[in-house]
Tab-separated table of C-alpha atoms in Angstrom:
chain	number	residue	atom	x	y	z
A	947	MET	CA	84.647	87.362	132.244
A	948	PHE	CA	82.886	89.177	135.079
A	949	GLY	CA	82.309	92.834	135.953
A	950	PRO	CA	80.688	95.718	134.100
A	951	PHE	CA	82.679	95.376	130.850
A	952	ARG	CA	82.294	91.658	130.288
A	953	LEU	CA	81.670	90.477	126.748
A	954	THR	CA	77.987	89.825	126.339
A	955	ASN	CA	75.902	89.860	123.202
A	956	PRO	CA	74.265	93.251	123.797
A	957	LEU	CA	77.606	94.915	124.626
A	958	SER	CA	79.650	93.517	121.799
A	959	GLY	CA	77.182	93.658	118.960
A	960	GLY	CA	75.148	96.845	119.150
A	961	LEU	CA	71.368	96.643	119.266
A	962	LEU	CA	70.104	93.435	120.803
A	963	TRP	CA	66.984	93.373	122.926
A	964	LYS	CA	65.797	90.020	123.990
A	965	VAL	CA	62.378	89.477	125.496
A	966	PRO	CA	62.017	85.862	126.586
A	967	TRP	CA	59.113	84.084	124.958
A	968	ARG	CA	57.678	82.904	128.261
A	969	LEU	CA	57.430	84.246	131.794
A	970	SER	CA	59.798	83.177	134.544
A	971	ARG	CA	58.256	81.441	137.528
A	972	HIS	CA	58.675	84.590	139.603
A	973	GLN	CA	56.881	86.668	136.983
A	974	LYS	CA	54.126	84.063	136.959
A	975	TYR	CA	53.879	84.237	140.744
A	976	ARG	CA	53.532	88.021	140.668
A	977	GLN	CA	50.978	87.758	137.869
A	978	ARG	CA	48.865	85.424	140.053
A	979	GLU	CA	49.147	87.879	142.943
A	980	ARG	CA	47.932	90.706	140.709
A	981	LEU	CA	44.973	88.641	139.488
A	982	ARG	CA	44.050	87.835	143.092
A	983	ARG	CA	44.360	91.489	144.078
A	984	VAL	CA	41.808	92.477	141.421
A	985	ASP	CA	39.528	89.654	142.597
A	986	SER	CA	39.681	90.975	146.148
A	987	VAL	CA	38.848	94.521	145.006
A	988	ILE	CA	35.780	93.174	143.187
A	989	ASP	CA	34.735	91.201	146.285
A	990	THR	CA	35.116	94.275	148.486
A	991	LEU	CA	33.003	96.389	146.146
A	992	ASP	CA	30.316	93.721	145.887
A	993	SER	CA	30.030	93.059	149.629
A	994	ALA	CA	30.114	96.759	150.557
A	995	LEU	CA	27.348	97.588	148.080
A	996	ALA	CA	25.310	94.544	149.145
A	997	LYS	CA	25.383	95.784	152.758
A	998	GLN	CA	23.800	99.023	151.523
A	999	GLY	CA	21.208	97.005	149.632
A	1000	GLN	CA	22.569	98.174	146.296
A	1001	THR	CA	24.102	96.516	143.271
A	1002	MET	CA	26.066	97.783	140.313
A	1003	LYS	CA	25.816	96.492	136.787
A	1004	LYS	CA	29.554	96.581	136.105
A	1005	VAL	CA	30.378	94.584	139.246
A	1006	VAL	CA	27.575	92.079	138.609
A	1007	ARG	CA	28.687	91.550	135.022
A	1008	TRP	CA	32.312	91.132	136.043
A	1009	LYS	CA	31.345	88.499	138.602
A	1010	LEU	CA	29.208	86.680	136.056
A	1011	GLU	CA	31.584	86.728	133.115
A	1012	MET	CA	35.125	86.887	134.428
A	1013	PRO	CA	36.802	83.802	135.883
A	1014	ARG	CA	38.527	84.193	139.236
A	1015	GLU	CA	42.240	83.545	139.524
A	1016	GLU	CA	41.759	80.021	140.881
A	1017	GLU	CA	39.263	79.163	138.134
A	1018	MET	CA	41.556	80.202	135.288
A	1019	LEU	CA	43.678	77.797	133.309
A	1020	PRO	CA	47.451	78.414	133.362
A	1021	LYS	CA	47.165	78.996	129.619
A	1022	ASP	CA	44.862	81.970	130.222
A	1023	LYS	CA	46.857	83.376	133.126
A	1024	TYR	CA	50.186	83.590	131.325
A	1025	THR	CA	49.377	83.781	127.610
A	1026	VAL	CA	46.912	85.709	125.461
A	1027	PHE	CA	45.297	85.213	122.093
A	1028	ASP	CA	47.011	86.883	119.162
A	1029	ARG	CA	45.874	86.271	115.590
A	1030	LYS	CA	49.302	87.116	114.138
A	1031	VAL	CA	51.243	84.523	116.119
A	1032	LYS	CA	51.715	80.940	115.076
A	1033	ARG	CA	49.255	78.758	117.043
A	1034	TYR	CA	47.500	81.971	118.146
A	1035	ARG	CA	49.047	82.385	121.611
A	1036	LYS	CA	51.720	84.755	122.865
A	1037	GLY	CA	53.087	85.476	126.322
A	1038	ILE	CA	51.044	87.960	128.315
A	1039	HIS	CA	54.203	89.983	128.959
A	1040	LYS	CA	54.122	91.075	125.321
A	1041	VAL	CA	50.906	93.004	125.958
A	1042	PRO	CA	51.525	96.746	126.485
A	1043	LYS	CA	51.098	97.743	130.175
A	1044	TRP	CA	50.399	94.078	130.931
A	1045	THR	CA	50.814	94.456	134.710
A	1046	ARG	CA	48.120	97.122	134.852
A	1047	VAL	CA	45.419	95.799	132.523
A	1048	SER	CA	42.968	92.938	132.936
A	1049	GLN	CA	43.062	90.321	130.200
A	1050	ARG	CA	41.265	87.128	131.220
A	1051	LEU	CA	38.996	85.975	128.393
A	1052	ASN	CA	39.646	84.536	124.959
A	1053	PRO	CA	37.695	85.248	121.777
A	1054	PRO	CA	35.023	82.617	121.069
A	1055	GLY	CA	36.515	79.395	119.761
A	1056	PHE	CA	40.000	80.010	121.148
B	433	MET	CA	28.265	105.516	157.356
B	434	PRO	CA	30.680	103.143	155.613
B	435	PHE	CA	33.515	104.364	153.440
B	436	PHE	CA	35.835	102.921	150.822
B	437	ARG	CA	39.455	103.372	151.844
B	438	ILE	CA	41.252	103.597	148.488
B	439	THR	CA	45.048	103.476	148.252
B	440	LEU	CA	46.835	103.967	144.939
B	441	LEU	CA	49.421	101.184	144.709
B	442	ARG	CA	50.304	101.320	141.010
B	443	SER	CA	50.938	104.548	139.148
B	444	GLY	CA	48.553	105.663	136.431
B	445	ILE	CA	51.371	106.963	134.219
B	446	GLY	CA	50.910	105.998	130.589
B	447	LEU	CA	47.354	104.750	131.000
B	448	PRO	CA	44.405	106.080	128.973
B	449	ALA	CA	43.112	109.578	129.694
B	450	LYS	CA	39.886	108.181	131.170
B	451	THR	CA	41.818	106.212	133.779
B	452	ALA	CA	43.977	109.215	134.626
B	453	GLY	CA	40.835	111.337	134.892
B	454	VAL	CA	39.249	108.924	137.373
B	455	LEU	CA	42.400	108.985	139.480
B	456	LYS	CA	42.314	112.763	139.516
B	457	ALA	CA	38.604	112.828	140.340
B	458	LEU	CA	39.119	110.516	143.306
B	459	GLY	CA	41.997	112.665	144.560
B	460	LEU	CA	44.732	110.092	143.924
B	461	ARG	CA	47.685	112.113	142.686
B	462	LYS	CA	50.687	110.017	143.719
B	463	ARG	CA	51.334	106.393	144.574
B	464	MET	CA	50.493	105.347	148.151
B	465	THR	CA	48.037	108.174	148.676
B	466	THR	CA	44.936	107.114	150.594
B	467	VAL	CA	41.504	108.674	150.194
B	468	TYR	CA	38.130	107.899	151.729
B	469	HIS	CA	34.916	107.957	149.737
B	470	PRO	CA	31.395	106.947	150.798
B	471	VAL	CA	30.071	103.553	149.683
B	472	THR	CA	27.872	104.429	146.718
B	473	PRO	CA	27.432	102.922	143.257
B	474	ASP	CA	29.039	106.058	141.758
B	475	VAL	CA	32.255	105.562	143.665
B	476	ALA	CA	32.139	101.815	143.002
B	477	GLY	CA	31.985	102.548	139.278
B	478	GLN	CA	35.016	104.794	139.541
B	479	ILE	CA	36.909	102.099	141.436
B	480	MET	CA	35.966	99.548	138.762
B	481	ARG	CA	37.874	101.586	136.216
B	482	ILE	CA	41.053	101.679	138.286
B	483	LYS	CA	40.716	98.278	139.970
B	484	GLU	CA	44.172	97.101	138.823
B	485	LEU	CA	45.882	100.096	140.419
B	486	VAL	CA	44.341	100.367	143.874
B	487	ASP	CA	43.804	98.584	147.149
B	488	VAL	CA	40.242	98.962	148.462
B	489	LYS	CA	38.906	98.242	151.940
B	490	GLU	CA	35.528	99.013	153.447
B	491	VAL	CA	35.855	100.981	156.715
B	492	GLU	CA	33.351	102.527	159.100
B	493	THR	CA	34.841	105.987	159.472
B	494	SER	CA	36.892	108.240	157.250
B	495	LEU	CA	40.118	109.777	158.498
B	496	THR	CA	41.574	113.113	157.548
B	497	LYS	CA	45.146	113.420	156.336
B	498	ASP	CA	46.295	114.605	159.785
B	499	GLU	CA	44.513	111.736	161.554
B	500	MET	CA	46.143	109.185	159.229
B	501	ARG	CA	49.506	110.771	159.951
B	502	ALA	CA	48.923	110.648	163.696
B	503	ALA	CA	47.914	106.986	163.461
B	504	ARG	CA	51.203	106.159	161.721
B	505	ARG	CA	53.350	107.987	164.283
B	506	PRO	CA	55.126	105.466	166.521
B	507	ASP	CA	55.221	105.664	170.327
B	508	PRO	CA	58.174	107.980	171.140
B	509	GLY	CA	59.363	105.735	173.999
B	510	TYR	CA	59.731	108.592	176.514
B	511	TYR	CA	57.604	111.177	178.276
B	512	ILE	CA	58.457	114.687	179.365
B	513	GLU	CA	58.236	115.463	183.085
B	514	THR	CA	56.706	118.787	183.955
B	515	ARG	CA	57.011	120.799	187.130
B	516	LYS	CA	54.117	120.407	189.552
B	517	PRO	CA	52.107	123.562	190.078
B	518	ARG	CA	52.936	125.037	193.558
B	519	ASP	CA	51.466	127.805	195.647
B	520	LEU	CA	53.416	130.704	197.183
B	521	ASP	CA	54.564	128.653	200.239
B	522	GLY	CA	56.137	126.053	197.978
B	523	LYS	CA	53.453	123.473	198.632
B	524	THR	CA	52.027	121.538	195.736
B	525	MET	CA	48.507	122.304	194.679
B	526	GLY	CA	45.656	120.164	193.493
B	527	ALA	CA	44.685	116.594	193.957
B	528	LEU	CA	48.229	115.244	194.076
B	529	LYS	CA	48.964	116.997	197.394
B	530	SER	CA	48.671	113.844	199.470
B	531	ARG	CA	51.557	112.166	197.657
B	532	TRP	CA	54.083	114.938	198.487
């Protein structure tokens, strides 16, 4: 029943990969931390450039358009739009390289 | 002159060539490497492209690799005694004479 050779579905039946359809609460926690980390990088860039009396279009646009972690809905933090999925949402962990890309906005109307 | 202290926390493996190129241009080859770059819009634009991978702080001075290493080195907890310099009669020399 226990140990390395226990009977589980992947061991007894060949190919079976299961990706859960939603994130665990620990994955969600780490996702929030990553969002906050990006926010802090943006803040650092903005304040450092402002001290020099300079601005940068990319930083300004990001601050205008992108919601911060605390402003985002849980729906947007943990799921993304996908036109092929029923009801148009899928878990963000299905996105390739999802821990290293920023995906915060939805297409208009969704 | 202020600097950005940039530390690569997440690897750039498997990311688009442009991202990998920015990492190379900034001198970030491996995870946990730290580089210093002056605060300019050019560098800020490069950081924007790799913002998910790095930790960025604004600091006043830049440190070399050796200086960063020396700053990490812990206090050894001991010191090595050295022999006092003495003259030919065996008397100590210098300002410490009064103590002997």
